[in-house]
Structures are given as C-alpha cells and as structure tokens.
XYZ file of C-alpha atoms in Angstrom:
706
model
C -20.216 72.432 38.588
C -19.430 68.715 38.339
C -21.349 66.207 40.447
C -18.247 65.045 42.369
C -17.234 68.648 43.192
C -20.710 69.405 44.403
C -20.876 66.380 46.689
C -17.433 67.111 48.134
C -18.273 70.712 48.883
C -21.618 69.816 50.403
C -20.190 67.274 52.911
C -19.734 69.990 55.519
C -23.522 70.345 55.708
C -24.080 66.714 56.615
C -24.632 65.128 60.019
C -24.763 61.591 61.454
C -27.542 59.342 60.168
C -29.392 57.634 63.033
C -32.790 56.125 63.665
C -36.064 57.760 64.752
C -36.085 59.923 67.841
C -38.499 57.603 69.656
C -36.086 54.686 69.096
C -33.064 56.528 70.524
C -33.494 54.790 73.873
C -32.718 51.152 74.588
C -35.814 48.979 74.905
C -33.788 46.267 76.637
C -30.337 45.812 78.148
C -27.690 45.433 75.462
C -23.980 45.952 74.802
C -22.540 48.788 72.737
C -21.578 47.380 69.304
C -18.453 49.491 69.007
C -15.621 46.947 69.570
C -13.399 49.345 71.513
C -16.234 50.270 73.911
C -18.495 47.251 74.615
C -20.214 49.224 77.392
C -23.494 48.064 78.924
C -26.541 50.038 77.766
C -29.380 49.622 80.224
C -33.059 49.848 79.379
C -34.131 53.469 78.960
C -30.616 54.827 78.412
C -29.699 56.547 75.115
C -29.013 54.015 72.363
C -28.299 55.165 68.791
C -28.220 53.221 65.531
C -25.326 54.258 63.277
C -25.632 53.224 59.632
C -22.676 52.394 57.378
C -21.827 53.583 53.914
C -21.761 49.975 52.628
C -25.299 48.823 51.705
C -24.525 45.163 52.467
C -23.119 45.816 55.921
C -25.283 46.189 59.024
C -25.039 49.207 61.254
C -24.327 49.385 64.966
C -26.277 50.194 68.100
C -23.980 52.359 70.214
C -24.060 54.294 73.461
C -24.226 58.079 73.690
C -20.463 58.615 73.954
C -19.766 56.413 70.928
C -22.516 58.237 69.035
C -20.612 61.478 69.571
C -17.447 59.720 68.358
C -19.110 58.612 65.126
C -20.641 62.047 64.692
C -17.147 63.501 64.358
C -15.872 60.646 62.186
C -15.602 61.518 58.484
C -16.366 57.984 57.267
C -19.747 57.839 58.996
C -22.953 57.853 56.921
C -24.247 61.436 56.756
C -27.264 63.504 55.730
C -27.879 67.213 55.128
C -28.298 69.290 58.278
C -30.514 71.929 56.708
C -28.572 74.671 58.515
C -27.357 76.109 55.256
C -28.671 75.936 51.736
C -26.967 76.237 48.416
C -28.319 79.715 47.986
C -26.692 80.861 51.254
C -23.344 79.628 49.932
C -23.745 81.559 46.725
C -24.205 78.497 44.557
C -27.207 77.634 42.425
C -28.681 74.160 42.802
C -27.706 71.727 40.019
C -30.094 71.090 37.179
C -31.805 67.707 37.850
C -32.378 67.081 34.142
C -28.664 67.527 33.381
C -27.660 65.215 36.210
C -30.081 62.527 35.057
C -28.775 62.694 31.472
C -25.136 62.375 32.625
C -25.881 59.421 34.887
C -27.951 57.578 32.291
C -25.191 58.057 29.715
C -22.662 56.483 32.088
C -24.734 53.343 32.627
C -24.542 50.325 30.405
C -27.556 49.632 28.231
C -27.863 46.015 29.452
C -27.979 47.004 33.109
C -31.453 46.520 34.647
C -33.253 49.641 35.752
C -31.535 50.864 38.921
C -33.274 53.374 41.206
C -33.513 56.590 39.139
C -31.657 59.717 40.161
C -34.219 62.206 41.446
C -33.606 65.672 42.820
C -35.616 66.170 46.001
C -37.613 69.418 45.776
C -38.499 71.594 48.702
C -37.284 74.457 50.760
C -35.880 74.797 54.227
C -36.225 71.967 56.721
C -35.857 72.258 60.503
C -32.982 70.394 62.152
C -34.056 67.017 63.486
C -34.165 63.314 62.749
C -34.409 62.282 59.102
C -36.736 59.311 58.768
C -35.619 58.574 55.213
C -33.077 56.001 56.341
C -32.013 53.218 53.911
C -34.485 50.671 55.330
C -37.382 52.997 54.584
C -36.548 53.979 51.023
C -36.119 50.420 49.742
C -39.378 50.476 47.806
C -40.751 47.843 45.416
C -38.825 47.149 42.260
C -39.626 49.571 39.546
C -40.702 52.319 41.896
C -39.965 55.712 40.473
C -40.314 57.846 43.568
C -38.787 58.203 47.007
C -41.037 58.291 50.043
C -40.841 61.536 51.975
C -41.450 62.059 55.644
C -42.853 65.499 54.926
C -43.570 67.746 52.001
C -40.514 69.833 52.767
C -36.949 68.610 52.272
C -33.441 69.609 51.381
C -32.844 71.179 47.986
C -30.906 69.058 45.485
C -29.535 65.748 46.802
C -30.850 63.789 49.772
C -28.793 61.465 51.961
C -29.742 58.524 49.745
C -27.620 59.900 46.908
C -24.471 59.603 49.009
C -24.920 55.843 48.547
C -25.557 56.041 44.818
C -22.153 54.655 43.721
C -22.467 51.620 45.966
C -26.046 51.009 44.852
C -25.033 51.235 41.186
C -22.326 48.583 41.701
C -24.749 46.339 43.573
C -27.395 46.484 40.853
C -24.752 45.852 38.197
C -23.561 42.705 39.975
C -27.137 41.467 40.285
C -27.648 41.969 36.540
C -24.842 39.566 35.613
C -25.399 37.058 38.401
C -25.437 33.351 37.677
C -27.770 31.971 40.317
C -27.208 28.318 39.417
C -23.394 28.389 39.650
C -23.031 30.297 42.906
C -24.832 28.577 45.757
C -24.350 28.114 49.499
C -25.334 25.587 52.163
C -27.651 26.539 55.020
C -28.059 24.858 58.408
C -31.331 25.978 60.027
C -31.937 25.247 63.710
C -34.845 25.615 66.171
C -34.419 22.557 68.417
C -34.742 20.854 64.993
C -31.684 20.948 62.751
C -32.361 21.002 59.022
C -29.953 21.509 56.134
C -30.647 23.126 52.749
C -28.395 22.689 49.720
C -28.024 24.718 46.528
C -29.314 27.959 48.029
C -28.791 31.009 45.817
C -25.730 32.788 47.175
C -27.287 36.177 46.362
C -30.367 35.605 48.482
C -31.172 38.599 50.676
C -32.257 38.736 54.314
C -35.992 38.597 53.566
C -35.468 35.565 51.355
C -33.459 33.848 54.078
C -36.201 34.551 56.619
C -38.828 33.070 54.295
C -36.636 30.050 53.542
C -35.923 29.410 57.227
C -39.598 29.553 58.164
C -40.635 27.361 55.224
C -38.073 24.783 56.349
C -38.715 24.763 60.092
C -42.392 25.609 60.622
C -43.762 22.471 58.873
C -41.459 20.371 61.058
C -42.749 22.103 64.176
C -46.357 21.597 63.193
C -45.739 17.970 62.292
C -44.027 17.439 65.629
C -46.935 18.877 67.602
C -49.632 20.174 65.272
C -52.238 20.964 67.917
C -50.377 23.945 69.354
C -50.839 27.188 67.441
C -47.425 28.762 66.925
C -47.351 32.512 66.313
C -44.878 32.350 63.469
C -44.898 36.110 62.948
C -43.116 36.476 66.316
C -40.232 34.162 65.343
C -36.848 35.855 64.958
C -34.289 34.626 62.431
C -30.649 35.157 63.468
C -27.328 34.147 61.960
C -24.406 32.486 63.727
C -23.238 35.880 65.041
C -26.705 36.408 66.595
C -27.592 39.191 64.144
C -31.328 39.732 63.525
C -31.891 39.340 59.774
C -35.013 41.516 59.833
C -32.823 44.604 60.365
C -30.844 43.974 57.182
C -31.702 45.964 54.023
C -33.737 44.225 51.350
C -32.347 43.222 47.950
C -28.804 43.144 49.384
C -27.198 39.657 49.321
C -26.653 38.616 52.938
C -23.890 36.000 52.708
C -22.497 36.649 49.243
C -19.616 38.912 50.324
C -18.379 36.212 52.693
C -18.122 33.787 49.771
C -15.812 36.016 47.733
C -12.092 35.394 48.003
C -9.419 37.513 46.371
C -7.325 35.683 43.833
C -3.620 35.279 44.372
C -2.935 37.930 41.760
C -5.321 40.297 43.541
C -7.071 41.359 40.357
C -10.415 39.614 40.695
C -12.362 37.967 43.477
C -13.502 34.368 43.027
C -16.649 32.812 44.430
C -16.314 29.889 46.870
C -19.360 28.086 48.227
C -19.639 27.996 52.027
C -21.939 26.712 54.722
C -23.815 29.139 56.983
C -26.065 28.657 59.989
C -29.429 30.264 60.695
C -31.341 30.007 63.952
C -35.091 30.385 64.338
C -35.569 31.948 67.764
C -38.833 31.514 69.659
C -39.456 34.237 72.220
C -39.401 33.166 75.840
C -43.043 34.119 76.455
C -44.329 31.960 73.595
C -42.091 29.053 74.605
C -43.424 29.223 78.175
C -46.940 29.084 76.760
C -45.984 25.979 74.807
C -44.591 24.270 77.935
C -47.709 25.190 79.915
C -49.851 23.785 77.134
C -47.879 20.524 77.116
C -48.298 20.109 80.862
C -51.993 20.954 80.761
C -52.611 18.520 77.913
C -50.755 15.738 79.738
C -52.821 16.333 82.879
C -56.084 16.302 80.924
C -55.184 13.086 79.106
C -54.189 11.393 82.365
C -57.401 12.553 83.999
C -59.440 11.281 81.064
C -57.873 7.827 81.431
C -58.490 7.735 85.167
C -62.093 8.893 84.959
C -62.929 6.510 82.094
C -61.931 3.587 84.332
C -63.936 4.885 87.316
C -67.478 3.713 86.795
C -70.240 2.689 89.148
C -71.446 -0.905 88.938
C -75.052 0.054 88.151
C -73.947 2.126 85.127
C -71.284 -0.283 83.864
C -73.163 -1.073 80.663
C -74.964 2.188 80.161
C -73.985 4.589 77.392
C -73.201 7.929 79.016
C -72.115 11.135 77.266
C -69.316 12.873 79.088
C -67.627 16.222 78.617
C -65.188 18.685 80.157
C -66.436 21.711 82.089
C -63.786 24.370 82.099
C -64.254 27.425 84.344
C -64.634 30.749 82.569
C -61.420 32.048 84.126
C -59.419 29.193 82.650
C -61.114 29.654 79.273
C -60.219 33.320 79.231
C -56.610 32.583 80.130
C -56.274 30.004 77.393
C -57.865 32.255 74.774
C -55.483 35.068 75.591
C -52.482 32.766 75.097
C -53.935 31.306 71.884
C -53.530 27.738 73.159
C -55.484 25.029 71.361
C -56.819 22.240 73.625
C -57.883 18.862 72.203
C -61.506 17.930 72.866
C -61.851 14.990 75.282
C -65.031 13.129 76.275
C -65.417 11.728 79.818
C -68.277 10.881 82.125
C -67.409 13.197 84.970
C -67.102 16.893 85.671
C -63.443 17.909 85.854
C -62.126 21.217 87.173
C -59.097 22.602 85.357
C -56.810 24.738 87.513
C -55.007 27.656 85.894
C -52.224 27.309 88.523
C -50.948 24.158 86.806
C -51.951 21.992 89.772
C -53.003 18.381 89.403
C -56.679 17.940 88.564
C -59.046 15.916 90.733
C -61.974 13.937 89.401
C -65.241 14.142 91.303
C -66.350 10.544 90.878
C -69.390 8.977 92.458
C -67.462 5.728 92.986
C -63.954 5.277 94.448
C -63.587 1.713 93.128
C -62.146 1.074 89.679
C -63.670 -1.595 87.485
C -61.506 -4.633 86.817
C -60.486 -5.130 83.190
C -59.007 -8.296 81.743
C -55.971 -7.861 79.420
C -56.536 -7.981 75.697
C -56.347 -11.642 74.718
C -54.777 -11.206 71.279
C -52.152 -8.812 72.577
C -51.394 -11.106 75.535
C -50.969 -14.049 73.191
C -48.464 -12.186 71.043
C -46.426 -10.913 73.996
C -46.391 -14.376 75.624
C -44.944 -15.807 72.438
C -42.230 -13.158 72.201
C -41.349 -13.011 75.894
C -41.378 -16.748 76.455
C -39.148 -17.435 73.471
C -36.549 -14.767 74.248
C -32.914 -15.916 74.338
C -29.880 -14.278 75.873
C -27.335 -12.770 73.477
C -24.428 -14.688 74.928
C -21.811 -13.187 72.587
C -22.762 -9.644 73.573
C -22.644 -10.433 77.300
C -19.354 -12.303 77.066
C -17.986 -9.500 74.911
C -18.144 -7.026 77.817
C -14.835 -6.967 79.666
C -14.491 -5.101 82.953
C -11.108 -3.746 84.030
C -9.881 -2.011 87.167
C -7.840 0.911 85.880
C -5.727 3.821 87.007
C -6.669 6.726 84.731
C -4.135 9.464 83.843
C -5.900 12.400 82.093
C -4.116 14.484 79.443
C -4.325 18.146 80.551
C -4.431 21.315 78.441
C -1.624 23.677 79.427
C -0.599 27.147 78.356
C 2.513 27.215 76.184
C 4.209 29.373 78.834
C 3.781 26.630 81.438
C 5.300 24.089 79.068
C 8.356 26.284 78.562
C 8.995 27.471 82.129
C 8.278 24.339 84.171
C 10.422 21.279 83.633
C 7.734 18.896 84.861
C 5.408 20.216 82.136
C 7.773 19.733 79.181
C 5.944 16.521 78.306
C 2.965 14.456 79.370
C 3.626 12.549 82.606
C 2.147 9.332 83.942
C 1.930 10.771 87.448
C 0.196 8.776 90.168
C -0.614 11.968 92.071
C -2.714 13.234 89.131
C -4.437 9.905 88.437
C -7.804 8.451 89.470
C -8.923 4.912 90.258
C -11.949 3.570 88.435
C -13.649 0.872 86.401
C -13.432 0.492 82.618
C -15.896 -1.621 80.636
C -14.841 -2.555 77.087
C -17.284 -3.870 74.499
C -15.234 -6.328 72.432
C -18.270 -7.722 70.606
C -19.022 -7.054 66.965
C -21.531 -4.357 67.919
C -18.935 -2.600 70.077
C -16.216 -2.546 67.413
C -15.842 1.049 66.118
C -13.071 0.584 63.567
C -9.445 -0.115 62.790
C -6.867 2.344 61.505
C -3.326 1.991 60.319
C -1.921 1.625 63.847
C -4.746 1.272 66.408
C -8.040 -0.543 66.956
C -11.031 1.249 68.504
C -13.851 -0.198 70.607
C -16.735 1.323 72.542
C -16.370 1.540 76.299
C -17.586 3.159 79.523
C -15.456 4.770 82.225
C -16.556 5.228 85.836
C -14.124 6.873 88.290
C -14.293 6.515 92.048
C -13.620 10.233 92.579
C -14.973 11.836 89.384
C -13.528 15.215 88.340
C -15.720 18.242 87.608
C -14.947 18.144 83.888
C -13.333 15.829 81.365
C -13.463 12.067 81.005
C -14.998 10.277 83.949
C -16.891 13.347 85.185
C -20.120 11.324 84.928
C -20.835 7.686 85.697
C -20.514 5.305 82.729
C -18.928 8.013 80.619
C -18.905 6.894 76.973
C -15.336 6.580 75.683
C -13.437 5.187 72.723
C -10.919 2.542 73.828
C -7.873 2.556 71.528
C -5.048 0.032 71.509
C -2.048 -0.278 69.147
C -1.602 -3.379 67.029
C 0.832 -4.904 64.579
C -0.076 -6.613 61.344
C 0.780 -10.304 61.345
C 1.015 -11.644 57.786
C 0.990 -15.359 56.982
C 4.045 -15.041 54.726
C 7.213 -13.017 54.658
C 5.900 -11.011 51.682
C 3.642 -9.001 54.063
C 0.847 -8.608 51.536
C -2.809 -9.603 51.522
C -4.882 -10.466 54.578
C -3.337 -10.174 58.015
C -4.161 -10.863 61.637
C -4.204 -8.286 64.424
C -1.318 -8.898 66.802
C -0.607 -7.143 70.088
C 2.675 -5.683 71.243
C 4.408 -6.559 74.440
C 3.355 -4.526 77.472
C 6.546 -2.429 77.363
C 6.189 -1.585 73.649
C 2.456 -0.985 74.007
C 2.983 1.500 76.834
C 5.719 3.354 74.922
C 3.590 3.703 71.781
C 0.497 4.936 73.616
C 2.587 7.317 75.724
C 3.849 8.936 72.517
C 0.273 9.221 71.247
C -0.718 10.894 74.524
C 2.306 13.216 74.410
C 1.500 14.316 70.833
C -2.069 15.106 71.908
C -0.693 16.943 74.970
C 1.445 19.244 72.794
C -1.286 19.633 70.164
C -3.693 20.932 72.804
C -1.126 23.513 73.885
C -0.375 24.664 70.315
C -4.094 24.991 69.538
C -4.558 27.028 72.720
C -1.689 29.281 71.597
C -3.518 29.759 68.283
C -6.796 30.805 69.905
C -4.969 33.130 72.317
C -3.517 34.895 69.271
C -6.933 35.011 67.565
C -8.756 36.379 70.629
C -6.181 39.084 71.325
C -6.093 40.170 67.688
C -9.879 40.522 67.584
C -9.956 42.367 70.931
C -7.370 44.896 69.732
C -9.011 45.463 66.342
C -11.450 48.378 65.922
C -13.603 46.218 63.655
C -14.632 42.562 64.091
C -13.567 40.083 61.391
C -15.979 39.764 58.440
C -16.254 36.010 59.044
C -17.114 33.684 61.904
C -14.095 32.105 63.592
C -14.651 28.343 64.091
C -14.236 27.071 67.653
C -12.860 23.540 67.854
C -10.898 21.548 70.412
C -9.177 18.215 70.748
C -10.994 15.391 72.485
C -10.587 14.874 76.208
C -8.345 11.844 76.637
C -6.027 9.934 78.947
C -4.100 6.701 79.524
C -5.760 3.858 81.424
C -3.427 1.316 83.052
C -5.108 -2.023 83.812
C -3.926 -4.120 86.755
C -3.895 -7.809 87.577
C -6.574 -8.961 89.983
C -5.988 -11.645 92.590
C -5.863 -15.063 90.903
C -6.402 -13.632 87.392
C -3.204 -15.219 86.070
C -0.888 -17.791 87.672
C 2.343 -16.167 88.782
C 1.098 -12.620 88.166
C 1.564 -10.177 90.985
C -1.710 -8.698 92.208
C -1.968 -5.018 91.305
C 0.770 -5.100 88.662
C 0.151 -3.509 85.263
C -0.978 -5.969 82.604
C -2.357 -3.749 79.789
C -2.702 -0.116 78.765
C -5.370 1.696 76.738
C -5.774 5.182 75.283
C -9.227 6.483 76.220
C -10.747 9.316 74.198
C -13.964 11.290 74.234
C -16.515 9.843 71.820
C -17.139 11.893 68.661
C -20.862 11.597 67.987
C -22.140 10.921 64.481
C -19.901 8.023 63.490
C -18.194 7.816 60.115
C -20.675 10.245 58.516
C -19.344 13.127 60.619
C -15.655 12.111 60.588
C -13.480 14.045 58.121
C -9.722 14.217 57.575
C -8.989 17.858 56.776
C -5.176 18.047 56.358
C -2.545 15.338 55.815
C 0.853 15.421 57.491
C 2.605 15.362 54.090
C 1.122 18.618 52.810
C 0.253 22.085 54.148
C -2.848 22.423 51.994
C -6.399 21.095 52.497
C -6.898 17.429 51.729
C -10.430 18.249 50.519
C -11.667 19.811 47.301
C -13.357 23.201 47.395
C -16.845 21.734 46.987
C -16.365 18.994 49.604
C -18.061 19.133 52.989
C -15.682 20.589 55.560
C -13.501 22.533 53.115
C -14.121 25.775 55.023
C -12.849 24.118 58.211
C -9.804 22.847 56.327
C -9.058 26.435 55.252
C -9.227 27.498 58.901
C -6.830 24.715 59.911
C -4.410 25.865 57.183
C -4.530 29.285 58.851
C -3.843 27.743 62.300
C -0.734 26.069 60.879
C 0.411 29.480 59.639
C -0.094 30.974 63.115
C 1.770 28.146 64.842
C 4.589 28.226 62.299
C 5.152 31.947 62.815
C 4.603 32.078 66.589
C 6.963 29.133 67.256
C 9.717 30.744 65.210
C 9.176 28.335 62.282
C 9.859 25.315 64.502
C 6.560 23.419 64.810
C 2.871 23.200 63.937
C -0.036 20.723 64.096
C -0.932 18.500 61.170
C -3.202 15.500 60.523
C -6.247 17.570 61.487
C -9.159 15.091 61.578
C -12.447 14.559 63.375
C -15.665 16.564 63.228
C -16.258 20.305 62.887
C -16.267 20.536 66.707
C -13.975 17.798 68.077
C -10.576 16.723 66.729
C -8.567 13.568 67.365
C -5.315 11.789 66.409
C -3.236 14.908 65.567
C 0.438 14.955 64.649
C 3.023 17.530 65.728
C 5.523 18.359 62.970
C 8.886 19.893 63.862
C 11.775 21.447 61.940
C 14.807 19.152 61.342
C 16.886 21.413 63.582
C 14.667 20.526 66.568
C 15.151 16.756 66.581
C 18.904 16.903 65.937
C 18.689 13.368 64.560
C 16.560 11.997 67.420
C 13.130 10.388 67.046
C 10.627 12.869 68.524
C 6.832 12.924 68.359
C 6.669 9.494 66.728
C 6.907 8.162 63.199
C 4.305 10.616 61.881
C 6.616 13.617 62.414
C 7.504 14.351 58.771
C 10.134 17.045 59.267
C 10.314 17.822 55.539
C 6.784 19.232 55.735
C 8.043 22.003 58.040
C 11.010 22.734 55.774
C 8.699 23.065 52.757
C 5.902 24.914 54.566
C 6.595 28.327 53.020
C 6.584 26.785 49.538
C 3.406 24.758 50.090
C 1.287 27.111 52.196
C -1.324 29.252 50.434
C -2.651 32.146 52.515
C -6.426 32.609 52.735
C -8.848 35.211 54.117
C -7.997 34.289 57.716
C -4.272 34.864 57.158
C -4.945 38.209 55.493
C -7.302 39.631 58.127
C -5.072 38.625 61.043
C -2.048 40.229 59.359
C 0.154 37.143 59.065
C 3.295 37.110 56.996
C 2.895 36.283 53.333
C 5.502 33.960 51.859
C 6.554 35.069 48.370
C 8.977 33.202 46.135
C 11.037 35.411 43.846
C 11.888 34.383 40.291
C 15.183 32.459 39.848
C 15.509 32.046 43.585
C 14.858 28.808 45.432
C 14.450 30.421 48.839
C 11.135 31.944 49.950
C 11.221 35.478 51.191
C 8.993 36.777 53.968
C 7.109 39.991 53.254
C 4.956 41.765 55.825
C 1.299 42.380 54.816
C-alpha cells in the first residue's frame, strides 16, 4: 500500500488536536479567536486551543461551541483516536524500513538532515488528550527520537507525520536561505522605542524574543539600574498582540509576510518590511516598580531633611547615622525583590509600608543655617546679571483674534444626500472665537513649499471643543499661508521674494485647500469602512496588519481688524486668513511623500523607509477608484506613518466638464490612466479588488474579477 493511500484511508480515525486537559479552561477572560464568533470566554469556562496544519501559522483559542465546529471540519489538524487499529480494519501496518528508504530516496542529497521518519511502536491507547502536540516535539537539532507521553502509542504513524510534507518544505527553504540578502526592520517598544536594522528575515519566535530582550533590557537597566527587573516574566508580543512564546521554534515568524507573488504568479519574491515588537511588563511587576520609585523618593527627601536638622552642640561632631527599617517592611520588600539604595543619616527613620510620608524623629526642630556655595553663586551671578532679552524672538510673536472654522470628517453618504455638505462651508454657526499666536521668528519658521509657507503657532479657543484643534489651551498648530514668487526680472528665474496675495485671492486659495482636505477625509473614511466590513465578513483575518492613518485635524482661521489697528479699517472686518493644521511631530526626519499626483505607483523605492505604507496607499487608491465608479481617488499622499497632510483629490475628466475643480493639482489624466499605471499588491488581492489586465494588441484595459 502506498503512503498517500494509507494516510487517506486512516483519516477517519483521527480527531481534533487540542492542548492538555488541564489547560482546557480559560485562566483569564478572553475572546474566542474564531472571527465569526468572537464570543467572550470567562475565567473557568471551557477554552480549547486548535492547532493548524501550517507549521508557521499560530493556532486559535476557541470556545466550546467553536471547538465542536472545528472537530467536524475536515481541514482541522487531527490525530489518531485509537478507537480502531490497522489490524481491526484488516490491513497490516506498513513496514517502517520501507517507508524510510522511500522518503530518503525522494530527498535531495544537499538538503540538511530533516527530522527522520520514525514509526511509533506500541499497542492500543485509551482515548484522551495527546500531549505530543507540535510545540512539544520540536526537539534540539539533530535529535533522532520523538518524545512520548507514555510507553504506549498508536501503531504506525503519529499525528506529527500528518505535517511531514509541510516540515519537509520548511527545512528545504532553510537549507537554501540567504540570510544576508533577506532582512527586515524591527521596532521594539517598552516605553522605550528602539529600532533594529538588517535582522535576518528567517528569524524564529525564540530568536525574536532574545533579540527584543537584548535590545530593551540594557536600556531599562541604564535608565534605572537599581531596580531589579524580573526579565523572565516579560512577554514579547507583535503588533497584533500575539504572544511570541506560543509560536513553534525554528519556524520563521515574519518571513511569510515578506513574500509577494510575482505578477506572473510563478514565483514569490522577497520584499523587506518593518515589523513592531512590544515588550510587555506585567501589571504586578510594574506596580512594584512604581512603589519602589515612590519609596526611594521619600527616603531621599527624608535623608536631605534629616541631614540639615542638627543640634547646635553636635554641629561639628562626626556622627554615624543609619536607617532602621521595621521587620515587616523588610519582609515586604524582600518578597517583591525591590532593591533599596543604602542611605546614611543621623536619625532613626520609620518606613511605612502603606506608602505614607515618613517622619523624622529629630531632637531639634530648628534647622541649621547654611550659606550658599560661593563659587556657584559667583558663576550664577555672572550669568544671571548679564542676561539679555531676545528681542527678535519676542517681537516675532504675533497675536491675532480669530474666528476658527474646523474642517469636519463626514460620511460619504452625508456628502451625497445633503446639499449643505457637498463642500466645506465657512459657516459662522459652526465656528469658534479664539486667539492665535504666530511665531514669525527664524526659530518659528517650519518651512516653505511650492505654494505655502508654514510657521509654528498656538491656538486657544474661548469655548474649546472636546476633540480636534483648540481642544486644549495653547494647542500647537502649523500656520500655513499661500504666497506668490516675486522675481526681480521678467525671466522668473533665480532668487525670488515671498509675496502675499490680496485678501480675496488668499481666501479663495485656502478655501480650496480646505475643501480638498474635506473631501479627502471623506474618501479615506469610505476606504476604511470598506476594509472593516470586508474583514468582519471574512472567516479568516488578513495575513498582514492593516495600517491606520488619518489626515490632520485642520481648519480656516479668519483674522479681524482690531480698533485702531489700521487707519480707515472697519473694526471686526476680516484682514487675513490662515490654514491651521495639526502639528506632525518629528519634523523633516519623519515627513515622507509616498505617492505623487502624476503617477499611481509609489514614489519610493522598495528599500526606502515608508515603502510598505506607500503600497497600502496604492491599495486605497484602488478602493476609491472602484467604489466611486472610476470617478475619483486621493493622491499626493504625504506626511508620517500616522498623520497625513496636503492631499490632492483627482477626478475623471467627465466630472469637471471643463471646469476648474479641486484646484490646480487635480491632474485628470492620472485618473484616465489609472488602470494602465496601477499595479495590484497583496492588499488588493486579499480584499478581492478587480485586477486590471491589458490584452495584447488592444489599447483598452479590461477588468477581470479575482
């Protein structure tokens, strides 16, 4: 009997592979991992771990009803039930020696030694949990035996052999790996963010755990080396909050997410990506750390107070001082493994374990008078007495009374059904009165683009909203204002001066900027609505993390004339207008332009920082193009990996009908050529978007459903 025939006929004797019986109950409240269920599993209720047939893919913790579902599902990982043996079916067990010879003959000679094929001896086994799950049989490299939970087992093949084909492919890929060419970027966080470059893409979960701890723990100890961290209790999780310690060893953790199918579909290509790891400190240990910080601060403060409290008759005497800590406090500290610095004082101090303030039992209530250090006083007198006011910085701060009109984020349905929502409106009823401070000094100048200047500023509204710009006092903002280039000659080349438009032109230009941002927010919301509904309706989550970005909070600020500010000007009339935007932290180092409005492909190269985000934005354009009936999508994606600014809405030529809409940046040809320029990626494929295929000898692109 052939091996494949035997395995197929023996599948009826297999049952669901789960964890140990004692672990079949939830130790804490959790959510069922089956996407179509997502039921709450309370502590003590049945909770089963269901393994998968793919060695590189984690299993799921599911409730009892979902466990029954997977038990009847043919694709679920299985094991022999032991109810029937080969002898009871009238078949003799296969010869292990013959099987081993056939398998070894099929393997390439250059392949490193994979786990050998071993027939598990034994007789009948009672029905019950099989502890030989994949995480337990991953022995050290070169091991030639499989650990058994008992001396009895199923005759012939065990459940591990059902995974033999996948394991053979995995070991073959590892044999021909090129560790130097295929690397990834890691961002490791535990209140301290550290990046690691050139990490081997085939690193497994245990290697990632070791790398994360080696990166973060020295930083923690350098930050506060006196506290003893229990590193063995740290938990390493990925961006999806998956515990890496539950992942099988020797299986690359992120490598599958770096593989992208080629356009021909024949071979997958490797593409370096950036991943995030989080070092999680358990709440109990973190509370101990905070208690230790407070206790140390109290002891240091008490040491300073008691050192200054001396009696006059012992002012010059040398006295040894120490801390007397009650035995109860000592026991409590020892149990929590807190390390306390040794401090010497001249009084007995009682340390309270209730975190109350300590009291020094001093024999004198009067503190000795100390003269200031003469050398230090001399230096500070020189610096303080010679200080001068930075007049340019003070005069560079301009304060304006403004009426602020925020740019809202609306659902696309509201934009279509309500006439007043078709465009952004400068509506007095939706505005707020406040104060705007603009830093026009050199230090406050952020930059200059092709059309606008940007300065730092602060916005304070009289009636602050709950969210958005102005929700806090002195809210940091970027103050943008359009300009025109004034050249000294008619040739319009070389150096130029920054000129300002008239108030009417300035208001029109900034209104169009605000309106483009208004529509961009709506189109991006449409995109995420599509993404969220697709994921909710899918039986399986996507194999990648979906980036979450948004456009900056923004609004128009109209400045008004004050009484006597300008001869002949009417008090309260508009004199200037600014576009205020949320500040993107990080400056130029974090600012990236991902996609240009002249092309539907990433502006970055594959190895550039932010290329993965650019791929996601290409996918969002595909969604918007399809969901708007091929009429519009967002371009000029730029900003950080969290906040975006200065977008451009592109529309089909049939939309404008010859009119100027959405400003000069609306390159309508980009929409007409989108199907020719766009290259689908993994996001487009998983979400089932249309693939645009161009037939030979035909200039028009055809749409083919995936």
